[in-house]
Short mmCIF file of C-alpha atoms in Angstrom, two decimals:
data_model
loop_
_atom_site.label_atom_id
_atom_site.label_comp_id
_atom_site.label_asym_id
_atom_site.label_seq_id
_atom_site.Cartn_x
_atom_site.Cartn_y
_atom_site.Cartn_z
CA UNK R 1 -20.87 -12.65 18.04
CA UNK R 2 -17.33 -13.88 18.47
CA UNK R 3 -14.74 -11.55 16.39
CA UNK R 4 -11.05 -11.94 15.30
CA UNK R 5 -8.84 -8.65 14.19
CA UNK R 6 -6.03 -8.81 11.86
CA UNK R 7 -3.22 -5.85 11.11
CA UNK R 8 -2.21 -5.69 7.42
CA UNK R 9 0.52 -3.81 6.57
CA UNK R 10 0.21 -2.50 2.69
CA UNK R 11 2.54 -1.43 0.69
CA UNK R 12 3.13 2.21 0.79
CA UNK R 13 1.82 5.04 -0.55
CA UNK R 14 -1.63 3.49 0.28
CA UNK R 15 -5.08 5.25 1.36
CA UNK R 16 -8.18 3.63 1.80
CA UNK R 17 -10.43 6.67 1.81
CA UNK R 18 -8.82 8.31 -1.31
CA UNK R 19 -9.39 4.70 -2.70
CA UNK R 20 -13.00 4.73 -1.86
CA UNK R 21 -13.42 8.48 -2.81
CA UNK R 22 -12.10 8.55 -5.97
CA UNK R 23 -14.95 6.09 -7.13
CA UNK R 24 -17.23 4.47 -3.79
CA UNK R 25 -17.74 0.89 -4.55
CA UNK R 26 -20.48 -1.14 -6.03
CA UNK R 27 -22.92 -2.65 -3.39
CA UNK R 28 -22.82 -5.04 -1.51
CA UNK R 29 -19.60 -3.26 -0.54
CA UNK R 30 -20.15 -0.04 1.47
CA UNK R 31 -17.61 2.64 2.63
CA UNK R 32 -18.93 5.10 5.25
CA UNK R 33 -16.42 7.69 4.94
CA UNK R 34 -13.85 5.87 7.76
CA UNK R 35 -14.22 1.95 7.15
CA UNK R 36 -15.05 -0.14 4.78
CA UNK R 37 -18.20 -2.95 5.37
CA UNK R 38 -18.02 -6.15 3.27
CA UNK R 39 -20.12 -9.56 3.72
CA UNK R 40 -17.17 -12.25 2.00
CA UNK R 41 -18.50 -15.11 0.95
CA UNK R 42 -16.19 -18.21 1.60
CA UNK R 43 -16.50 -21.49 1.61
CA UNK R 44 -16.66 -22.28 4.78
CA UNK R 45 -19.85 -19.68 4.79
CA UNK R 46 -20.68 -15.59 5.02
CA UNK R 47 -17.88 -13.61 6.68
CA UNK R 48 -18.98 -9.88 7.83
CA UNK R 49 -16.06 -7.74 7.72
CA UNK R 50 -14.95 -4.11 8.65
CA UNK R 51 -11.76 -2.11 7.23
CA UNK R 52 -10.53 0.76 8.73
CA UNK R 53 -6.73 2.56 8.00
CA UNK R 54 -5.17 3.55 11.06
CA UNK R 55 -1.79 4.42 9.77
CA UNK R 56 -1.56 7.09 7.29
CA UNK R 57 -0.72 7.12 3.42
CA UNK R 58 2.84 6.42 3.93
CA UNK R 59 3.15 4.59 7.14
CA UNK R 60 -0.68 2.31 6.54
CA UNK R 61 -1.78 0.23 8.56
CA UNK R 62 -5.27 -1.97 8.16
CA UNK R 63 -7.51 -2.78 10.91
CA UNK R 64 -10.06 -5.95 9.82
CA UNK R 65 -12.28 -6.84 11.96
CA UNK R 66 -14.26 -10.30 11.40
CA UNK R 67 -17.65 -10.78 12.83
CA UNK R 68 -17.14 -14.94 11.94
CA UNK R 69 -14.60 -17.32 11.96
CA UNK R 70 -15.80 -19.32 9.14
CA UNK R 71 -13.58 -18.90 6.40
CA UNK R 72 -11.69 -16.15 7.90
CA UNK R 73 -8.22 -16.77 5.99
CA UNK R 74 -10.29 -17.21 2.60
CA UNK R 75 -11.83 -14.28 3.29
CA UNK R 76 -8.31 -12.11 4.61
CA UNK R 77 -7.31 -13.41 1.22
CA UNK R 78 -10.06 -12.33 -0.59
CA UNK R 79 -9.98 -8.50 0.96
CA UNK R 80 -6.17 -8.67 0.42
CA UNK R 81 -7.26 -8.92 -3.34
CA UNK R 82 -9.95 -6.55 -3.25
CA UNK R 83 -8.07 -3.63 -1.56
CA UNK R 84 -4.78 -4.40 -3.48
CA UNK R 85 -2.65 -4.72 -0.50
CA UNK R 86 -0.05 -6.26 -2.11
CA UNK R 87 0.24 -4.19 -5.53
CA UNK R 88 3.17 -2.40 -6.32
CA UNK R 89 2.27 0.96 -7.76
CA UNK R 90 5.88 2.29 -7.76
CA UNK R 91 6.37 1.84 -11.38
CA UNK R 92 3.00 3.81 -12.32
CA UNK R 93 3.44 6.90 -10.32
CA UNK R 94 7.53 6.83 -11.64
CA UNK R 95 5.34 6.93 -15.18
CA UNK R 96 3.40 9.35 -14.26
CA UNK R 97 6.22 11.80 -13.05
CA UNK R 98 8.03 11.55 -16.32
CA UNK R 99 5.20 12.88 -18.19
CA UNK R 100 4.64 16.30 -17.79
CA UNK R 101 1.12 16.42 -19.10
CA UNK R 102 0.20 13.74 -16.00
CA UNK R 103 2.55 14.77 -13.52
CA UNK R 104 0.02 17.23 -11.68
CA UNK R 105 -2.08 14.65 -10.60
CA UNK R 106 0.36 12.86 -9.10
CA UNK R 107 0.20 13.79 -5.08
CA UNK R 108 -3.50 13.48 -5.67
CA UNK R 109 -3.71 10.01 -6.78
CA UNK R 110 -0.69 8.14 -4.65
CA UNK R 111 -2.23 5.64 -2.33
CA UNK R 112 -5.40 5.31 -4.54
CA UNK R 113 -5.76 1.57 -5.38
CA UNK R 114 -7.53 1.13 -8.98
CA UNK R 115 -11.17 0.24 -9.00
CA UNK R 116 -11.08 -3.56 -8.68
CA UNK R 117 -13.98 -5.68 -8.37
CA UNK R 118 -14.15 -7.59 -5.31
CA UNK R 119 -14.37 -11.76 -6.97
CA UNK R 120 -14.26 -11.85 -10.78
CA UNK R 121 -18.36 -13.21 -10.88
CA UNK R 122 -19.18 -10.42 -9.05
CA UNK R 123 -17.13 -7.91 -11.25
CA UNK R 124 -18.41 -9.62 -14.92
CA UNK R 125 -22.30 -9.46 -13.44
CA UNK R 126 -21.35 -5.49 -12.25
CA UNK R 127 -19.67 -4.92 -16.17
CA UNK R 128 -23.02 -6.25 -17.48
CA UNK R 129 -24.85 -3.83 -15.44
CA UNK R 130 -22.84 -0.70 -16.32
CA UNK R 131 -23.63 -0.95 -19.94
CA UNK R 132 -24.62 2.18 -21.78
CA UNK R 133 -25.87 4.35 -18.04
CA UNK R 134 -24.70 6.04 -16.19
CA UNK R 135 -22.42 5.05 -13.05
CA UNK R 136 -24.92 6.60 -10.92
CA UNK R 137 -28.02 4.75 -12.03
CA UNK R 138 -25.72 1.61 -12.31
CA UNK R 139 -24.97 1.56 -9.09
CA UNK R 140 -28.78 1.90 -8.25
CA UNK R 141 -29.35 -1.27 -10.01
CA UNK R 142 -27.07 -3.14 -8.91
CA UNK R 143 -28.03 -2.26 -5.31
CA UNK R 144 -31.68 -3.44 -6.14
CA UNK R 145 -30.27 -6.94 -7.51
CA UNK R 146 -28.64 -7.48 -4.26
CA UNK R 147 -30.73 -6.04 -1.67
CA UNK R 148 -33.34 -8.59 -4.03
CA UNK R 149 -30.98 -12.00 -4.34
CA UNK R 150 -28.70 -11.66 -1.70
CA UNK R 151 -28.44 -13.29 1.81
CA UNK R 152 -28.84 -10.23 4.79
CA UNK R 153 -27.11 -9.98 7.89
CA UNK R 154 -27.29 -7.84 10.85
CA UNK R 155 -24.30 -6.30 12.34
CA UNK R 156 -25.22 -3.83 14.83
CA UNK R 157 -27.64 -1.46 13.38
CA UNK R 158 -25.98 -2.10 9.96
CA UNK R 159 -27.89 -4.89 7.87
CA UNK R 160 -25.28 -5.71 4.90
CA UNK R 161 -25.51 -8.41 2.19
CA UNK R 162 -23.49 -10.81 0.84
CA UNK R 163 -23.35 -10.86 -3.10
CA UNK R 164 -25.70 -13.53 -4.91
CA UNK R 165 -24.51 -16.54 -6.33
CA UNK R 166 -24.67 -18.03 -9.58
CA UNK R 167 -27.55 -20.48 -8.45
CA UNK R 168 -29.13 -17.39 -6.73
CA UNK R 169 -29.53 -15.61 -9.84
CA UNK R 170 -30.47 -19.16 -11.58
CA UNK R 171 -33.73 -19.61 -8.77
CA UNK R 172 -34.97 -16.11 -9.24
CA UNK R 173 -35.50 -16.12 -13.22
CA UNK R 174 -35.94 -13.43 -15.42
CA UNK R 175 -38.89 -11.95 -14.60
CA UNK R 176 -37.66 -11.87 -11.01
CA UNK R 177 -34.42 -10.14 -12.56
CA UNK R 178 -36.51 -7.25 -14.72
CA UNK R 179 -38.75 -6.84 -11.59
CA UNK R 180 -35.37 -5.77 -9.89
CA UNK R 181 -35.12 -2.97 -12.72
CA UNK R 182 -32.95 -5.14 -15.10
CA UNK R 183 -33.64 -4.53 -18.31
CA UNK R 184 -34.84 -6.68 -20.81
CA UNK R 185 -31.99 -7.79 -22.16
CA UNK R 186 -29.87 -7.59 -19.09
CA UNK R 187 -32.02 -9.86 -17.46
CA UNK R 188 -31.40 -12.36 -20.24
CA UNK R 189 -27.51 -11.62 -20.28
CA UNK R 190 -27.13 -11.93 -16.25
CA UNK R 191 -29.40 -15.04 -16.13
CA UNK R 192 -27.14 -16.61 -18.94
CA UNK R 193 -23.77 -15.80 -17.11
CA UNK R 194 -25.60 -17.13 -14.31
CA UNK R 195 -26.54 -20.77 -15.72
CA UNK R 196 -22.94 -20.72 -17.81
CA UNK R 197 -20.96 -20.78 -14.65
CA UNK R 198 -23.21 -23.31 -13.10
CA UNK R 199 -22.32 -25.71 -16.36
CA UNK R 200 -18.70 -25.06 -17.06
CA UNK R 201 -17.84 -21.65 -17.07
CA UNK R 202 -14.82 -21.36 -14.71
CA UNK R 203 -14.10 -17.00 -15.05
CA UNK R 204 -11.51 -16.65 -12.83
CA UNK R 205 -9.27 -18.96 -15.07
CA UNK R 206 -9.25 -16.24 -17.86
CA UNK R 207 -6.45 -14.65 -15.73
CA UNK R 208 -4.02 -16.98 -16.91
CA UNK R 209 -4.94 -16.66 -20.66
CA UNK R 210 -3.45 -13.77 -23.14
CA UNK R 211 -5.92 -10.86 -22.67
CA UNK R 212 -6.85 -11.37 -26.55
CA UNK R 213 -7.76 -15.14 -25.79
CA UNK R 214 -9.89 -13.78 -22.70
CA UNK R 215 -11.53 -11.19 -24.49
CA UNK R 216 -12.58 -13.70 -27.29
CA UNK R 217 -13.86 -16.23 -24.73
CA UNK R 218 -16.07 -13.83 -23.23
CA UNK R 219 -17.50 -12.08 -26.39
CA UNK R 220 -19.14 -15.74 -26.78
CA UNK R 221 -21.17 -14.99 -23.79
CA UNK R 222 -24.16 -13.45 -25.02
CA UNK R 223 -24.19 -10.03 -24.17
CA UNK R 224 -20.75 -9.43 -23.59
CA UNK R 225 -18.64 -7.33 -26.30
CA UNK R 226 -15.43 -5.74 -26.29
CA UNK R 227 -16.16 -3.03 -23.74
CA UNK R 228 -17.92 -5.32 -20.95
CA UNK R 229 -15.21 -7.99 -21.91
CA UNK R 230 -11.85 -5.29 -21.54
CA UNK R 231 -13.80 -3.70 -18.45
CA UNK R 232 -13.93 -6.88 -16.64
CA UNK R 233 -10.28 -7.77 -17.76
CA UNK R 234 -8.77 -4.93 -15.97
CA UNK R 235 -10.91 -4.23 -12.72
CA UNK R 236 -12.61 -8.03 -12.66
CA UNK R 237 -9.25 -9.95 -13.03
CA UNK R 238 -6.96 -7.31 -12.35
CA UNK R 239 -4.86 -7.54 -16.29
CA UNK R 240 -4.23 -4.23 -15.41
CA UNK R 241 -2.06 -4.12 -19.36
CA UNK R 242 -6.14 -4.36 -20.60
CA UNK R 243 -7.59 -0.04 -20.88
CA UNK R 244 -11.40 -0.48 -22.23
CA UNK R 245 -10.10 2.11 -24.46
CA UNK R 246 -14.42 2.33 -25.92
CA UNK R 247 -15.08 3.49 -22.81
CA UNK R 248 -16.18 7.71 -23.03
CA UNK R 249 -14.96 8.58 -20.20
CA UNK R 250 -11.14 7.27 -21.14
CA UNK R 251 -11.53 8.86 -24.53
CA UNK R 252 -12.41 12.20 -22.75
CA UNK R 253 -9.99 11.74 -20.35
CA UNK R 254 -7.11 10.77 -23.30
CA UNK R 255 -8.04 13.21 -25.33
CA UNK R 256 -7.96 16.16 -22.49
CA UNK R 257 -4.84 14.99 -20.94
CA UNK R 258 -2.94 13.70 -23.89
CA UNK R 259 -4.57 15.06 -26.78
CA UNK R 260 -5.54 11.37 -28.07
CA UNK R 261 -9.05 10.26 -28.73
CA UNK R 262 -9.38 7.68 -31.13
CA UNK R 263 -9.68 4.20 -29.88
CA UNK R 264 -6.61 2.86 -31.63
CA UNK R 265 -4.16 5.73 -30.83
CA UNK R 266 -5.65 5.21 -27.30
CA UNK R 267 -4.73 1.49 -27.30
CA UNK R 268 -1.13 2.26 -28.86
CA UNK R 269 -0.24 4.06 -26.21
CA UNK R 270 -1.43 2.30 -23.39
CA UNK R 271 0.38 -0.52 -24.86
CA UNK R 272 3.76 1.17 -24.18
CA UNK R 273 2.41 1.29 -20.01
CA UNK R 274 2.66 -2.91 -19.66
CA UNK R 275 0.69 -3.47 -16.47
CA UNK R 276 0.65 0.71 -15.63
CA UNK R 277 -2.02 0.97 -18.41
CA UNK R 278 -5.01 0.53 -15.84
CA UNK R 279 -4.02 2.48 -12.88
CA UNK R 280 -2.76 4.96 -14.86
CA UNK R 281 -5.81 5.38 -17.39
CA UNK R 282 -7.96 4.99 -14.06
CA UNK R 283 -5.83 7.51 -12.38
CA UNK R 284 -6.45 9.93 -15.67
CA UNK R 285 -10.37 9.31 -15.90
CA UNK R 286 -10.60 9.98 -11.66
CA UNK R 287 -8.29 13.57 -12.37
CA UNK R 288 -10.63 14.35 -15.50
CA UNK R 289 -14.41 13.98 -13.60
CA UNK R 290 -13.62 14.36 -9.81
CA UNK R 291 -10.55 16.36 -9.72
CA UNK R 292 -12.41 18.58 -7.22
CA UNK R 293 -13.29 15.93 -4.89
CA UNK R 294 -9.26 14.22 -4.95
CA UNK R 295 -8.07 17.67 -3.92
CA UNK R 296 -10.62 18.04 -1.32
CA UNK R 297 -9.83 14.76 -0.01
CA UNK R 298 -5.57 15.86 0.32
CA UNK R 299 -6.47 19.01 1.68
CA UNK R 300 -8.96 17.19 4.44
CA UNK R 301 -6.21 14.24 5.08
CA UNK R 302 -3.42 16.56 5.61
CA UNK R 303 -5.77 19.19 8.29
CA UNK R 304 -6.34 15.99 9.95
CA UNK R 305 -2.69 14.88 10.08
CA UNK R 306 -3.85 12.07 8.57
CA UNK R 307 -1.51 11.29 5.16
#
């Protein structure tokens, strides 16, 4: 299998394994612990890809590896996108030093990259899936549904998968969708996404609109409300201004951190963060439920000279 290796240089602080520990990604995308395994689909065809960081936090450097040259620029683009390699953070973590009440969790969280969804379809069918359980059984789900609908390939001993398509999803039908351990009414939601973007249904050209004008647009979907819709906004089509501010874990993490609960308070003050509001509400839901695991991950980085 012919291969092609690129060096990307991101801007610094930047740490793929804090990234991928603060929350591991949704499936098809898998992070061992050292690099980072992704099927891209381009389209030119199915690009297997490998990520590893061989410079540390300050200094990174990205090793990508391509197992197929078809597409490969598409799909350096799309990775670029995915991993955030050429976001500026600097203005969140200045934030988040001028606030006393956040400014702990600041050495913990420089170099992690926000959850983003790796193409907007993928991220809006993922939002779907995440409604109302929990991020554990979510991610079991949405394993199932691609393991079921999406295209293998062997790299190695490693079989990875590239994410299904919208005609994919169309072919299979609902029953093939519950049998998957949809529900119901995901099933029906999913499938209609599905056959939407198939007739007309462009989502990736809700970045350019107002994030009110977005959100309305995709409340029309059926199935979609305001949480699915804001969710997808900020880690689907990177508005990082948009916080899902319905989201529990936000409110818990608001309320602990700032003393703020309530959805509109919550929304006020984000509002005063311009495009900050995401990483930093992700930063403060990360601190709030796996505060633990960030400060093993310094303390294991730094033993191994590796930050």
């Amino acid at each position: 299998m012919r291969t092609r290796v690129y060096e990307l240089e991101p801007r610094a602080p930047y740490s793929l394994h804090l990234t991928f520990t603060g929350t591991e990604p949704a499936f098809p995308t898998v992070y061992d612990g050292r690099c980072l395994w992704r099927v891209v689909k381009t389209s030119e065809g199915l690009v297997p890809a490998r990520v590893e960081q061989v410079g540390p936090r300050d200094e990174p450097l990205l090793r990508v590896e391509f197992f197929s040259r078809e597409g490969e620029e598409e799909a350096l683009d799309a990775l670029c996108r995915f991993l955030c390699i050429r976001d500026d953070l600097g203005s969140a973590y200045s934030r988040l030093g001028r606030e006393e009440r956040l400014r702990a969790m600041l050495p913990y969280v420089m170099g992690m990259m926000p959850w983003t969804a790796f193409r907007p379809f993928e991220g809006l069918i993922d939002a779907i899936l995440f409604q109302q359980i929990s991020l554990r059984a979510a991610f079991s789900i949405i394993r199932r549904f691609v393991e079921g609908l999406g295209r293998p390939i062997r790299i190695g001993h490693r079989v990875l998968y590239a994410f299904p398509g919208p005609e994919d999803i169309v072919r299979a039908g609902r029953e093939s969708l519950r049998s998957l351990g949809l529900s119901r009414n995901k099933a029906i939601y999913v499938l209609g996404l599905a056959e939407a973007v198939l007739e007309s249904l462009d989502v990736e050209e809700l970045e350019s609109k107002p994030a009110d004008e977005a959100v309305e647009v995709l409340m029309g979907l059926k199935g979609v409300g305001r949480w699915t819709a804001e969710i997808f906004l900020a880690t689907g089509l990177k508005k990082w201004e948009v916080v899902p501010a319905d989201d529990l874990g936000v409110r818990r993490a608001f309320r602990q951190l700032l003393g703020v609960e309530d959805t509109a308070a919550i929304r006020a003050v984000a509002s005063g963060w311009g495009r900050d509001a995401w990483p930093i509400a992700y930063y403060m839901l990360v601190w709030c439920e796996r505060k633990e695991r960030l400060v093993g991950a310094l303390e294991e980085a730094r033993r191994a000279n590796s930050f």
